[in-house]
PDB file of C-alpha atoms in Angstrom:
ATOM      1  CA  UNK V 129    -105.843-144.051 -33.927  1.00 71.00           C
ATOM      2  CA  UNK V 130    -103.477-145.517 -36.363  1.00 87.00           C
ATOM      3  CA  UNK V 131    -103.566-149.201 -37.007  1.00 91.00           C
ATOM      4  CA  UNK V 132    -100.616-151.425 -36.917  1.00 93.00           C
ATOM      5  CA  UNK V 133     -99.394-152.439 -40.314  1.00 97.00           C
ATOM      6  CA  UNK V 134     -99.713-156.188 -41.081  1.00 98.00           C
ATOM      7  CA  UNK V 135     -98.769-158.097 -44.278  1.00 98.00           C
ATOM      8  CA  UNK V 136    -100.606-161.409 -44.750  1.00 98.00           C
ATOM      9  CA  UNK V 137     -98.782-163.916 -47.192  1.00 98.00           C
ATOM     10  CA  UNK V 138    -101.182-166.592 -48.238  1.00 98.00           C
ATOM     11  CA  UNK V 139     -99.827-170.015 -49.143  1.00 98.00           C
ATOM     12  CA  UNK V 140    -101.044-171.602 -52.434  1.00 98.00           C
ATOM     13  CA  UNK V 141    -102.112-174.182 -52.859  1.00 98.00           C
ATOM     14  CA  UNK V 142    -104.109-174.349 -49.678  1.00 98.00           C
ATOM     15  CA  UNK V 143    -107.335-175.786 -48.463  1.00 97.00           C
ATOM     16  CA  UNK V 144    -109.678-178.237 -50.241  1.00 97.00           C
ATOM     17  CA  UNK V 145    -108.037-180.896 -52.415  1.00 97.00           C
ATOM     18  CA  UNK V 146    -109.682-183.092 -55.050  1.00 97.00           C
ATOM     19  CA  UNK V 147    -110.409-185.873 -52.720  1.00 97.00           C
ATOM     20  CA  UNK V 148    -112.162-183.618 -50.202  1.00 97.00           C
ATOM     21  CA  UNK V 149    -114.234-181.901 -52.943  1.00 97.00           C
ATOM     22  CA  UNK V 150    -115.271-185.219 -54.213  1.00 98.00           C
ATOM     23  CA  UNK V 151    -116.179-186.612 -50.717  1.00 98.00           C
ATOM     24  CA  UNK V 152    -118.393-183.497 -49.928  1.00 98.00           C
ATOM     25  CA  UNK V 153    -120.106-183.589 -53.334  1.00 98.00           C
ATOM     26  CA  UNK V 154    -120.904-187.255 -52.942  1.00 98.00           C
ATOM     27  CA  UNK V 155    -122.764-186.548 -49.738  1.00 98.00           C
ATOM     28  CA  UNK V 156    -124.426-183.518 -51.463  1.00 98.00           C
ATOM     29  CA  UNK V 157    -125.440-185.470 -54.468  1.00 98.00           C
ATOM     30  CA  UNK V 158    -126.770-188.344 -52.427  1.00 98.00           C
ATOM     31  CA  UNK V 159    -128.973-185.933 -50.610  1.00 98.00           C
ATOM     32  CA  UNK V 160    -130.363-184.699 -54.072  1.00 97.00           C
ATOM     33  CA  UNK V 161    -130.805-188.229 -55.371  1.00 97.00           C
ATOM     34  CA  UNK V 162    -132.218-190.095 -52.308  1.00 97.00           C
ATOM     35  CA  UNK V 163    -133.474-187.157 -50.148  1.00 98.00           C
ATOM     36  CA  UNK V 164    -132.620-186.659 -46.504  1.00 98.00           C
ATOM     37  CA  UNK V 165    -131.595-188.151 -44.353  1.00 98.00           C
ATOM     38  CA  UNK V 166    -128.369-189.618 -45.692  1.00 98.00           C
ATOM     39  CA  UNK V 167    -126.110-191.263 -43.297  1.00 98.00           C
ATOM     40  CA  UNK V 168    -122.367-190.727 -43.069  1.00 98.00           C
ATOM     41  CA  UNK V 169    -120.048-193.224 -41.227  1.00 97.00           C
ATOM     42  CA  UNK V 170    -117.552-190.975 -39.426  1.00 96.00           C
ATOM     43  CA  UNK V 171    -116.720-187.336 -40.315  1.00 96.00           C
ATOM     44  CA  UNK V 172    -116.619-187.119 -44.097  1.00 96.00           C
ATOM     45  CA  UNK V 173    -113.525-185.081 -43.744  1.00 96.00           C
ATOM     46  CA  UNK V 174    -111.782-183.738 -40.678  1.00 95.00           C
ATOM     47  CA  UNK V 175    -113.594-180.239 -40.374  1.00 96.00           C
ATOM     48  CA  UNK V 176    -116.433-179.249 -38.198  1.00 96.00           C
ATOM     49  CA  UNK V 177    -117.604-176.463 -40.328  1.00 97.00           C
ATOM     50  CA  UNK V 178    -117.964-178.968 -43.259  1.00 97.00           C
ATOM     51  CA  UNK V 179    -119.749-181.464 -41.035  1.00 97.00           C
ATOM     52  CA  UNK V 180    -122.218-178.940 -39.609  1.00 98.00           C
ATOM     53  CA  UNK V 181    -122.918-177.662 -43.066  1.00 98.00           C
ATOM     54  CA  UNK V 182    -123.770-181.061 -44.317  1.00 98.00           C
ATOM     55  CA  UNK V 183    -125.846-181.721 -41.042  1.00 98.00           C
ATOM     56  CA  UNK V 184    -127.855-178.666 -42.037  1.00 98.00           C
ATOM     57  CA  UNK V 185    -128.643-180.089 -45.436  1.00 98.00           C
ATOM     58  CA  UNK V 186    -129.893-183.421 -43.923  1.00 98.00           C
ATOM     59  CA  UNK V 187    -126.777-185.606 -43.379  1.00 98.00           C
ATOM     60  CA  UNK V 188    -126.560-187.587 -40.193  1.00 98.00           C
ATOM     61  CA  UNK V 189    -123.197-188.629 -38.924  1.00 98.00           C
ATOM     62  CA  UNK V 190    -122.640-191.721 -36.967  1.00 98.00           C
ATOM     63  CA  UNK V 191    -119.774-193.646 -35.530  1.00 96.00           C
ATOM     64  CA  UNK V 192    -120.563-197.107 -36.791  1.00 95.00           C
ATOM     65  CA  UNK V 193    -122.581-198.772 -39.464  1.00 96.00           C
ATOM     66  CA  UNK V 194    -125.077-200.478 -37.029  1.00 96.00           C
ATOM     67  CA  UNK V 195    -126.266-197.005 -36.140  1.00 97.00           C
ATOM     68  CA  UNK V 196    -127.750-196.568 -39.655  1.00 97.00           C
ATOM     69  CA  UNK V 197    -131.182-197.938 -40.858  1.00 97.00           C
ATOM     70  CA  UNK V 198    -131.099-200.227 -43.744  1.00 97.00           C
ATOM     71  CA  UNK V 199    -133.537-198.249 -45.823  1.00 97.00           C
ATOM     72  CA  UNK V 200    -131.381-195.143 -46.087  1.00 98.00           C
ATOM     73  CA  UNK V 201    -128.131-194.725 -47.998  1.00 98.00           C
ATOM     74  CA  UNK V 202    -124.834-194.514 -46.060  1.00 98.00           C
ATOM     75  CA  UNK V 203    -121.526-192.770 -47.304  1.00 98.00           C
ATOM     76  CA  UNK V 204    -118.092-193.893 -46.053  1.00 98.00           C
ATOM     77  CA  UNK V 205    -115.582-191.208 -45.285  1.00 97.00           C
ATOM     78  CA  UNK V 206    -112.773-189.819 -47.474  1.00 97.00           C
ATOM     79  CA  UNK V 207    -110.150-191.428 -45.196  1.00 97.00           C
ATOM     80  CA  UNK V 208    -111.232-195.034 -46.297  1.00 97.00           C
ATOM     81  CA  UNK V 209    -112.532-197.988 -44.292  1.00 97.00           C
ATOM     82  CA  UNK V 210    -111.626-201.663 -43.562  1.00 97.00           C
ATOM     83  CA  UNK V 211    -113.134-204.190 -45.983  1.00 97.00           C
ATOM     84  CA  UNK V 212    -115.295-205.398 -43.145  1.00 97.00           C
ATOM     85  CA  UNK V 213    -117.427-202.104 -43.479  1.00 97.00           C
ATOM     86  CA  UNK V 214    -118.686-202.548 -46.941  1.00 97.00           C
ATOM     87  CA  UNK V 215    -119.030-206.295 -46.480  1.00 98.00           C
ATOM     88  CA  UNK V 216    -121.358-205.591 -43.554  1.00 98.00           C
ATOM     89  CA  UNK V 217    -123.246-202.949 -45.610  1.00 98.00           C
ATOM     90  CA  UNK V 218    -123.856-205.521 -48.245  1.00 97.00           C
ATOM     91  CA  UNK V 219    -124.886-208.178 -45.824  1.00 97.00           C
ATOM     92  CA  UNK V 220    -127.597-205.933 -44.452  1.00 97.00           C
ATOM     93  CA  UNK V 221    -128.467-205.107 -48.254  1.00 97.00           C
ATOM     94  CA  UNK V 222    -127.832-201.289 -47.731  1.00 97.00           C
ATOM     95  CA  UNK V 223    -127.291-198.721 -50.385  1.00 97.00           C
ATOM     96  CA  UNK V 224    -123.727-197.382 -49.736  1.00 98.00           C
ATOM     97  CA  UNK V 225    -121.459-194.859 -51.416  1.00 98.00           C
ATOM     98  CA  UNK V 226    -117.692-195.027 -50.944  1.00 97.00           C
ATOM     99  CA  UNK V 227    -116.144-191.472 -50.635  1.00 98.00           C
ATOM    100  CA  UNK V 228    -112.739-192.880 -50.054  1.00 98.00           C
ATOM    101  CA  UNK V 229    -110.137-190.536 -51.704  1.00 97.00           C
ATOM    102  CA  UNK V 230    -108.919-192.391 -54.836  1.00 96.00           C
ATOM    103  CA  UNK V 231    -105.310-191.722 -53.699  1.00 96.00           C
ATOM    104  CA  UNK V 232    -105.980-193.659 -50.627  1.00 97.00           C
ATOM    105  CA  UNK V 233    -107.688-196.279 -52.605  1.00 97.00           C
ATOM    106  CA  UNK V 234    -104.427-196.574 -54.567  1.00 96.00           C
ATOM    107  CA  UNK V 235    -102.449-197.345 -51.333  1.00 97.00           C
ATOM    108  CA  UNK V 236    -104.967-199.997 -50.546  1.00 97.00           C
ATOM    109  CA  UNK V 237    -104.635-201.653 -53.956  1.00 96.00           C
ATOM    110  CA  UNK V 238    -100.716-201.499 -53.745  1.00 96.00           C
ATOM    111  CA  UNK V 239    -100.774-203.176 -50.334  1.00 96.00           C
ATOM    112  CA  UNK V 240    -103.020-205.929 -51.694  1.00 97.00           C
ATOM    113  CA  UNK V 241    -100.595-206.626 -54.554  1.00 96.00           C
ATOM    114  CA  UNK V 242     -97.553-206.762 -52.245  1.00 96.00           C
ATOM    115  CA  UNK V 243     -99.489-209.245 -49.960  1.00 97.00           C
ATOM    116  CA  UNK V 244    -100.530-211.338 -52.980  1.00 97.00           C
ATOM    117  CA  UNK V 245     -96.662-211.724 -53.780  1.00 96.00           C
ATOM    118  CA  UNK V 246     -95.972-212.945 -50.156  1.00 96.00           C
ATOM    119  CA  UNK V 247     -94.549-209.715 -48.729  1.00 97.00           C
ATOM    120  CA  UNK V 248     -95.282-208.357 -45.276  1.00 98.00           C
ATOM    121  CA  UNK V 249     -96.168-204.630 -45.499  1.00 98.00           C
ATOM    122  CA  UNK V 250     -94.729-202.034 -43.224  1.00 98.00           C
ATOM    123  CA  UNK V 251     -97.082-199.131 -43.051  1.00 98.00           C
ATOM    124  CA  UNK V 252     -95.690-195.647 -42.187  1.00 97.00           C
ATOM    125  CA  UNK V 253     -98.356-193.770 -40.496  1.00 97.00           C
ATOM    126  CA  UNK V 254    -100.155-192.519 -37.317  1.00 96.00           C
ATOM    127  CA  UNK V 255    -101.824-194.998 -34.963  1.00 97.00           C
ATOM    128  CA  UNK V 256    -105.518-194.486 -34.769  1.00 96.00           C
ATOM    129  CA  UNK V 257    -105.799-192.188 -37.659  1.00 96.00           C
ATOM    130  CA  UNK V 258    -108.966-193.436 -39.789  1.00 96.00           C
ATOM    131  CA  UNK V 259    -106.957-193.702 -42.871  1.00 97.00           C
ATOM    132  CA  UNK V 260    -104.447-196.055 -41.150  1.00 98.00           C
ATOM    133  CA  UNK V 261    -107.309-198.055 -39.645  1.00 97.00           C
ATOM    134  CA  UNK V 262    -108.804-198.235 -43.193  1.00 98.00           C
ATOM    135  CA  UNK V 263    -105.488-199.326 -44.844  1.00 98.00           C
ATOM    136  CA  UNK V 264    -104.694-201.960 -42.346  1.00 98.00           C
ATOM    137  CA  UNK V 265    -108.251-203.306 -42.562  1.00 98.00           C
ATOM    138  CA  UNK V 266    -107.703-204.229 -46.218  1.00 98.00           C
ATOM    139  CA  UNK V 267    -105.669-207.366 -45.252  1.00 97.00           C
ATOM    140  CA  UNK V 268    -105.774-209.952 -42.566  1.00 94.00           C
ATOM    141  CA  UNK V 269    -104.700-209.248 -39.112  1.00 94.00           C
ATOM    142  CA  UNK V 270    -100.880-209.505 -38.841  1.00 95.00           C
ATOM    143  CA  UNK V 271    -100.279-208.778 -42.672  1.00 97.00           C
ATOM    144  CA  UNK V 272     -99.097-205.222 -41.852  1.00 98.00           C
ATOM    145  CA  UNK V 273     -96.850-203.680 -39.281  1.00 98.00           C
ATOM    146  CA  UNK V 274     -97.142-200.028 -38.332  1.00 98.00           C
ATOM    147  CA  UNK V 275     -94.269-197.636 -37.802  1.00 98.00           C
ATOM    148  CA  UNK V 276     -94.612-194.089 -36.721  1.00 97.00           C
ATOM    149  CA  UNK V 277     -90.940-193.081 -35.891  1.00 97.00           C
ATOM    150  CA  UNK V 278     -87.264-193.948 -36.862  1.00 97.00           C
ATOM    151  CA  UNK V 279     -87.105-195.459 -33.354  1.00 97.00           C
ATOM    152  CA  UNK V 280     -89.971-197.820 -34.295  1.00 98.00           C
ATOM    153  CA  UNK V 281     -87.998-198.956 -37.374  1.00 97.00           C
ATOM    154  CA  UNK V 282     -85.015-199.781 -35.052  1.00 97.00           C
ATOM    155  CA  UNK V 283     -87.085-202.147 -32.980  1.00 97.00           C
ATOM    156  CA  UNK V 284     -88.442-204.097 -36.089  1.00 97.00           C
ATOM    157  CA  UNK V 285     -87.318-207.683 -36.373  1.00 95.00           C
ATOM    158  CA  UNK V 286     -88.024-209.938 -39.390  1.00 94.00           C
ATOM    159  CA  UNK V 287     -86.365-213.083 -40.572  1.00 91.00           C
ATOM    160  CA  UNK V 288     -83.726-212.625 -43.253  1.00 86.00           C
ATOM    161  CA  UNK V 289     -85.674-214.325 -45.874  1.00 90.00           C
ATOM    162  CA  UNK V 290     -88.923-212.336 -45.201  1.00 94.00           C
ATOM    163  CA  UNK V 291     -90.038-210.396 -48.291  1.00 97.00           C
ATOM    164  CA  UNK V 292     -91.080-206.902 -47.244  1.00 98.00           C
ATOM    165  CA  UNK V 293     -92.845-203.834 -48.821  1.00 97.00           C
ATOM    166  CA  UNK V 294     -93.871-200.593 -47.489  1.00 97.00           C
ATOM    167  CA  UNK V 295     -96.792-198.169 -47.834  1.00 97.00           C
ATOM    168  CA  UNK V 296     -97.541-194.832 -46.167  1.00 96.00           C
ATOM    169  CA  UNK V 297    -100.357-192.805 -45.018  1.00 96.00           C
ATOM    170  CA  UNK V 298    -101.101-190.098 -47.675  1.00 96.00           C
ATOM    171  CA  UNK V 299    -101.093-187.027 -45.351  1.00 94.00           C
ATOM    172  CA  UNK V 300     -97.761-187.403 -43.613  1.00 94.00           C
ATOM    173  CA  UNK V 301     -94.809-184.976 -43.264  1.00 92.00           C
ATOM    174  CA  UNK V 302     -92.698-185.266 -46.439  1.00 93.00           C
ATOM    175  CA  UNK V 303     -89.439-184.687 -44.598  1.00 91.00           C
ATOM    176  CA  UNK V 304     -90.219-187.096 -41.572  1.00 91.00           C
ATOM    177  CA  UNK V 305     -91.390-189.846 -43.932  1.00 94.00           C
ATOM    178  CA  UNK V 306     -88.145-189.535 -45.823  1.00 94.00           C
ATOM    179  CA  UNK V 307     -86.149-190.077 -42.597  1.00 95.00           C
ATOM    180  CA  UNK V 308     -88.193-193.244 -41.700  1.00 96.00           C
ATOM    181  CA  UNK V 309     -87.970-194.591 -45.128  1.00 95.00           C
ATOM    182  CA  UNK V 310     -84.335-194.217 -45.130  1.00 96.00           C
ATOM    183  CA  UNK V 311     -84.008-195.992 -41.958  1.00 97.00           C
ATOM    184  CA  UNK V 312     -86.212-198.820 -43.281  1.00 96.00           C
ATOM    185  CA  UNK V 313     -84.138-199.082 -46.600  1.00 95.00           C
ATOM    186  CA  UNK V 314     -80.935-199.169 -44.606  1.00 96.00           C
ATOM    187  CA  UNK V 315     -82.202-202.016 -42.360  1.00 96.00           C
ATOM    188  CA  UNK V 316     -84.079-203.955 -44.983  1.00 96.00           C
ATOM    189  CA  UNK V 317     -82.251-203.758 -48.322  1.00 94.00           C
ATOM    190  CA  UNK V 318     -84.852-206.078 -49.846  1.00 92.00           C
ATOM    191  CA  UNK V 319     -87.689-203.679 -49.043  1.00 95.00           C
ATOM    192  CA  UNK V 320     -90.107-203.065 -52.019  1.00 95.00           C
ATOM    193  CA  UNK V 321     -92.135-199.887 -52.409  1.00 92.00           C
ATOM    194  CA  UNK V 322     -94.779-198.285 -54.485  1.00 88.00           C
ATOM    195  CA  UNK V 323     -94.104-197.309 -57.944  1.00 77.00           C
ATOM    196  CA  UNK V 324     -95.067-193.771 -57.069  1.00 75.00           C
ATOM    197  CA  UNK V 325     -94.882-191.933 -53.688  1.00 77.00           C
ATOM    198  CA  UNK V 326     -97.947-192.590 -51.496  1.00 89.00           C
ATOM    199  CA  UNK V 327     -97.857-189.165 -49.850  1.00 90.00           C
ATOM    200  CA  UNK V 328    -100.512-187.514 -52.097  1.00 94.00           C
ATOM    201  CA  UNK V 329     -99.980-184.432 -54.273  1.00 94.00           C
ATOM    202  CA  UNK V 330    -102.044-182.050 -52.225  1.00 95.00           C
ATOM    203  CA  UNK V 331    -100.142-182.820 -49.007  1.00 94.00           C
ATOM    204  CA  UNK V 332     -96.799-182.454 -50.791  1.00 96.00           C
ATOM    205  CA  UNK V 333     -97.984-179.236 -52.489  1.00 97.00           C
ATOM    206  CA  UNK V 334     -99.331-177.589 -49.217  1.00 97.00           C
ATOM    207  CA  UNK V 335     -96.192-178.358 -47.289  1.00 97.00           C
ATOM    208  CA  UNK V 336     -93.980-176.952 -50.024  1.00 97.00           C
ATOM    209  CA  UNK V 337     -96.091-173.732 -50.210  1.00 98.00           C
ATOM    210  CA  UNK V 338     -95.884-173.458 -46.416  1.00 98.00           C
ATOM    211  CA  UNK V 339     -92.156-173.985 -46.599  1.00 98.00           C
ATOM    212  CA  UNK V 340     -91.759-171.068 -48.911  1.00 98.00           C
ATOM    213  CA  UNK V 341     -94.151-168.789 -46.945  1.00 98.00           C
ATOM    214  CA  UNK V 342     -92.604-169.583 -43.581  1.00 98.00           C
ATOM    215  CA  UNK V 343     -89.162-168.376 -44.729  1.00 96.00           C
ATOM    216  CA  UNK V 344     -90.731-164.786 -45.358  1.00 96.00           C
ATOM    217  CA  UNK V 345     -93.028-164.306 -42.344  1.00 98.00           C
ATOM    218  CA  UNK V 346     -92.841-163.693 -38.361  1.00 98.00           C
ATOM    219  CA  UNK V 347     -95.805-166.028 -37.422  1.00 98.00           C
ATOM    220  CA  UNK V 348     -98.155-168.632 -39.308  1.00 98.00           C
ATOM    221  CA  UNK V 349    -101.754-169.582 -38.789  1.00 98.00           C
ATOM    222  CA  UNK V 350    -102.745-172.921 -40.077  1.00 98.00           C
ATOM    223  CA  UNK V 351    -106.504-173.194 -40.539  1.00 98.00           C
ATOM    224  CA  UNK V 352    -107.693-176.689 -39.799  1.00 98.00           C
ATOM    225  CA  UNK V 353    -108.958-179.341 -37.279  1.00 97.00           C
ATOM    226  CA  UNK V 354    -107.030-180.781 -34.346  1.00 96.00           C
ATOM    227  CA  UNK V 355    -107.710-184.234 -35.738  1.00 94.00           C
ATOM    228  CA  UNK V 356    -106.667-183.313 -39.234  1.00 95.00           C
ATOM    229  CA  UNK V 357    -103.272-185.006 -39.904  1.00 94.00           C
ATOM    230  CA  UNK V 358    -102.244-182.908 -42.869  1.00 95.00           C
ATOM    231  CA  UNK V 359    -103.263-179.679 -40.907  1.00 97.00           C
ATOM    232  CA  UNK V 360    -100.880-180.617 -38.141  1.00 96.00           C
ATOM    233  CA  UNK V 361     -98.083-181.474 -40.412  1.00 96.00           C
ATOM    234  CA  UNK V 362     -98.447-177.892 -41.882  1.00 97.00           C
ATOM    235  CA  UNK V 363     -97.941-176.544 -38.477  1.00 98.00           C
ATOM    236  CA  UNK V 364     -94.777-178.597 -37.986  1.00 97.00           C
ATOM    237  CA  UNK V 365     -93.509-177.610 -41.468  1.00 97.00           C
ATOM    238  CA  UNK V 366     -94.068-173.863 -40.526  1.00 97.00           C
ATOM    239  CA  UNK V 367     -92.290-174.090 -37.346  1.00 97.00           C
ATOM    240  CA  UNK V 368     -89.277-176.017 -38.746  1.00 96.00           C
ATOM    241  CA  UNK V 369     -88.779-174.300 -42.125  1.00 96.00           C
ATOM    242  CA  UNK V 370     -89.225-170.767 -40.667  1.00 94.00           C
ATOM    243  CA  UNK V 371     -88.160-171.140 -37.015  1.00 97.00           C
ATOM    244  CA  UNK V 372     -91.376-169.234 -36.295  1.00 98.00           C
ATOM    245  CA  UNK V 373     -94.403-169.645 -34.056  1.00 98.00           C
ATOM    246  CA  UNK V 374     -97.206-171.357 -35.788  1.00 98.00           C
ATOM    247  CA  UNK V 375    -100.732-172.100 -34.501  1.00 98.00           C
ATOM    248  CA  UNK V 376    -103.489-174.506 -35.672  1.00 98.00           C
ATOM    249  CA  UNK V 377    -106.790-172.795 -35.394  1.00 98.00           C
ATOM    250  CA  UNK V 378    -110.228-174.021 -36.560  1.00 98.00           C
ATOM    251  CA  UNK V 379    -111.967-170.604 -36.735  1.00 97.00           C
ATOM    252  CA  UNK V 380    -111.117-166.981 -36.189  1.00 97.00           C
ATOM    253  CA  UNK V 381    -112.573-167.144 -32.729  1.00 97.00           C
ATOM    254  CA  UNK V 382    -109.683-169.243 -31.554  1.00 98.00           C
ATOM    255  CA  UNK V 383    -107.178-166.459 -32.512  1.00 98.00           C
ATOM    256  CA  UNK V 384    -105.481-164.882 -29.367  1.00 98.00           C
ATOM    257  CA  UNK V 385    -104.736-161.465 -30.999  1.00 97.00           C
ATOM    258  CA  UNK V 386    -101.826-161.020 -28.601  1.00 97.00           C
ATOM    259  CA  UNK V 387    -100.016-163.338 -30.790  1.00 98.00           C
ATOM    260  CA  UNK V 388     -99.709-160.672 -33.398  1.00 97.00           C
ATOM    261  CA  UNK V 389     -98.243-157.978 -31.162  1.00 96.00           C
ATOM    262  CA  UNK V 390     -95.092-156.681 -32.905  1.00 94.00           C
ATOM    263  CA  UNK V 391     -95.783-158.942 -35.878  1.00 97.00           C
ATOM    264  CA  UNK V 392     -95.218-157.412 -39.384  1.00 97.00           C
ATOM    265  CA  UNK V 393     -95.863-160.638 -41.523  1.00 98.00           C
ATOM    266  CA  UNK V 394     -98.334-163.310 -41.025  1.00 98.00           C
ATOM    267  CA  UNK V 395     -98.340-166.516 -43.035  1.00 98.00           C
ATOM    268  CA  UNK V 396    -101.693-168.234 -43.640  1.00 98.00           C
ATOM    269  CA  UNK V 397    -102.408-171.816 -45.021  1.00 98.00           C
ATOM    270  CA  UNK V 398    -105.258-174.207 -44.619  1.00 98.00           C
ATOM    271  CA  UNK V 399    -105.439-178.034 -44.360  1.00 97.00           C
ATOM    272  CA  UNK V 400    -106.727-179.957 -47.205  1.00 96.00           C
ATOM    273  CA  UNK V 401    -110.223-180.349 -45.490  1.00 96.00           C
ATOM    274  CA  UNK V 402    -110.552-176.697 -44.552  1.00 97.00           C
ATOM    275  CA  UNK V 403    -112.791-174.480 -46.796  1.00 98.00           C
ATOM    276  CA  UNK V 404    -111.665-171.148 -48.097  1.00 98.00           C
ATOM    277  CA  UNK V 405    -114.509-169.313 -46.487  1.00 98.00           C
ATOM    278  CA  UNK V 406    -112.615-169.967 -43.139  1.00 98.00           C
ATOM    279  CA  UNK V 407    -109.462-168.435 -44.608  1.00 98.00           C
ATOM    280  CA  UNK V 408    -111.501-165.373 -45.741  1.00 98.00           C
ATOM    281  CA  UNK V 409    -112.988-165.101 -42.268  1.00 98.00           C
ATOM    282  CA  UNK V 410    -109.575-164.679 -40.663  1.00 98.00           C
ATOM    283  CA  UNK V 411    -108.477-162.168 -43.292  1.00 98.00           C
ATOM    284  CA  UNK V 412    -111.516-160.071 -42.793  1.00 98.00           C
ATOM    285  CA  UNK V 413    -110.989-160.059 -38.840  1.00 98.00           C
ATOM    286  CA  UNK V 414    -107.412-159.124 -39.482  1.00 98.00           C
ATOM    287  CA  UNK V 415    -108.595-156.222 -41.862  1.00 97.00           C
ATOM    288  CA  UNK V 416    -110.677-154.703 -39.047  1.00 97.00           C
ATOM    289  CA  UNK V 417    -107.787-154.648 -36.446  1.00 96.00           C
ATOM    290  CA  UNK V 418    -104.898-153.816 -38.802  1.00 97.00           C
ATOM    291  CA  UNK V 419    -103.779-151.704 -41.738  1.00 97.00           C
ATOM    292  CA  UNK V 420    -103.845-154.848 -44.024  1.00 98.00           C
ATOM    293  CA  UNK V 421    -101.979-155.819 -47.188  1.00 98.00           C
ATOM    294  CA  UNK V 422    -102.481-159.314 -48.613  1.00 98.00           C
ATOM    295  CA  UNK V 423     -99.971-161.113 -50.722  1.00 98.00           C
ATOM    296  CA  UNK V 424    -100.066-164.513 -52.443  1.00 98.00           C
ATOM    297  CA  UNK V 425     -97.267-166.906 -52.767  1.00 98.00           C
ATOM    298  CA  UNK V 426     -98.215-169.722 -55.040  1.00 98.00           C
ATOM    299  CA  UNK V 427     -95.727-172.530 -55.619  1.00 98.00           C
ATOM    300  CA  UNK V 428     -97.900-175.033 -57.614  1.00 97.00           C
ATOM    301  CA  UNK V 429    -101.091-175.072 -59.642  1.00 96.00           C
ATOM    302  CA  UNK V 430    -103.781-177.863 -59.109  1.00 97.00           C
ATOM    303  CA  UNK V 431    -106.332-178.907 -61.665  1.00 95.00           C
ATOM    304  CA  UNK V 432    -107.061-182.571 -60.573  1.00 94.00           C
ATOM    305  CA  UNK V 433    -110.673-183.724 -60.349  1.00 95.00           C
ATOM    306  CA  UNK V 434    -111.888-187.300 -59.367  1.00 97.00           C
ATOM    307  CA  UNK V 435    -114.967-188.879 -60.769  1.00 95.00           C
ATOM    308  CA  UNK V 436    -118.040-189.559 -58.734  1.00 96.00           C
ATOM    309  CA  UNK V 437    -119.381-193.072 -57.998  1.00 95.00           C
ATOM    310  CA  UNK V 438    -121.402-194.667 -60.735  1.00 93.00           C
ATOM    311  CA  UNK V 439    -124.455-194.904 -58.598  1.00 93.00           C
ATOM    312  CA  UNK V 440    -124.694-191.053 -58.480  1.00 94.00           C
ATOM    313  CA  UNK V 441    -124.389-190.809 -62.310  1.00 82.00           C
ATOM    314  CA  UNK V 442    -127.224-193.140 -63.090  1.00 68.00           C
TER     315      UNK V 442
END
């Protein structure tokens, strides 16, 4: 029986970014240095395959610090944590390693500088996301106001003499954030911002690559977790840029193969916390079912690396 022809167009860049690479390596190196178990507060990155792989090596994932014994090291996730978390670890005299992405830490430091200058910070982000909780937890309660939409901006009310600044979650939709920021700047001309864009290079690059792919395919798969902000934004980008169906899947087992009935070209990308092995898994499953050709569409090259904490170098 003749197989249906299918072209896969792989978006590049895709998958792991430098911050995710660093966070996973911190857990792995901590296991080598201290032995198992090493505790990790929250998912180190939003991907079950990664979490389960680290669990198999001896990592124990917990929701809160008080679930960790004081005689074992604990790692804080790549999304960042409120200041109260390392303070509590120090109070308990724990060994801790902060795997916060350096680009998230940059947002934290920027917010602190604006606060020191007397500015109220408007944070563009998604309520309840660990990164937003961590960023808002860098300052006193009430020092930041969170907005998620242009409609939220319209509801804001500050005194005319209030000095204001903004910051953003690093994994947002570039286009949606642009609209929110334009609304903020129109309403508050005195608004100060970061010297450089808060949305990280990896998020920006993956969205640009997905836009380029979406214009040339009939359907898209984004490999990533349902709680991964940057992965969900890639789905949105694919739908908007290509006017095509787009599905977020964690593993090949979640594919409904009827989605591919009559499809000639399939675009594939992966969120910044999804390992390449999951992309390969999908490609191989497609190869079994279709007469497959694979193309690459690369819109940027990435060679960024972040240093490990000093404790792991000693």
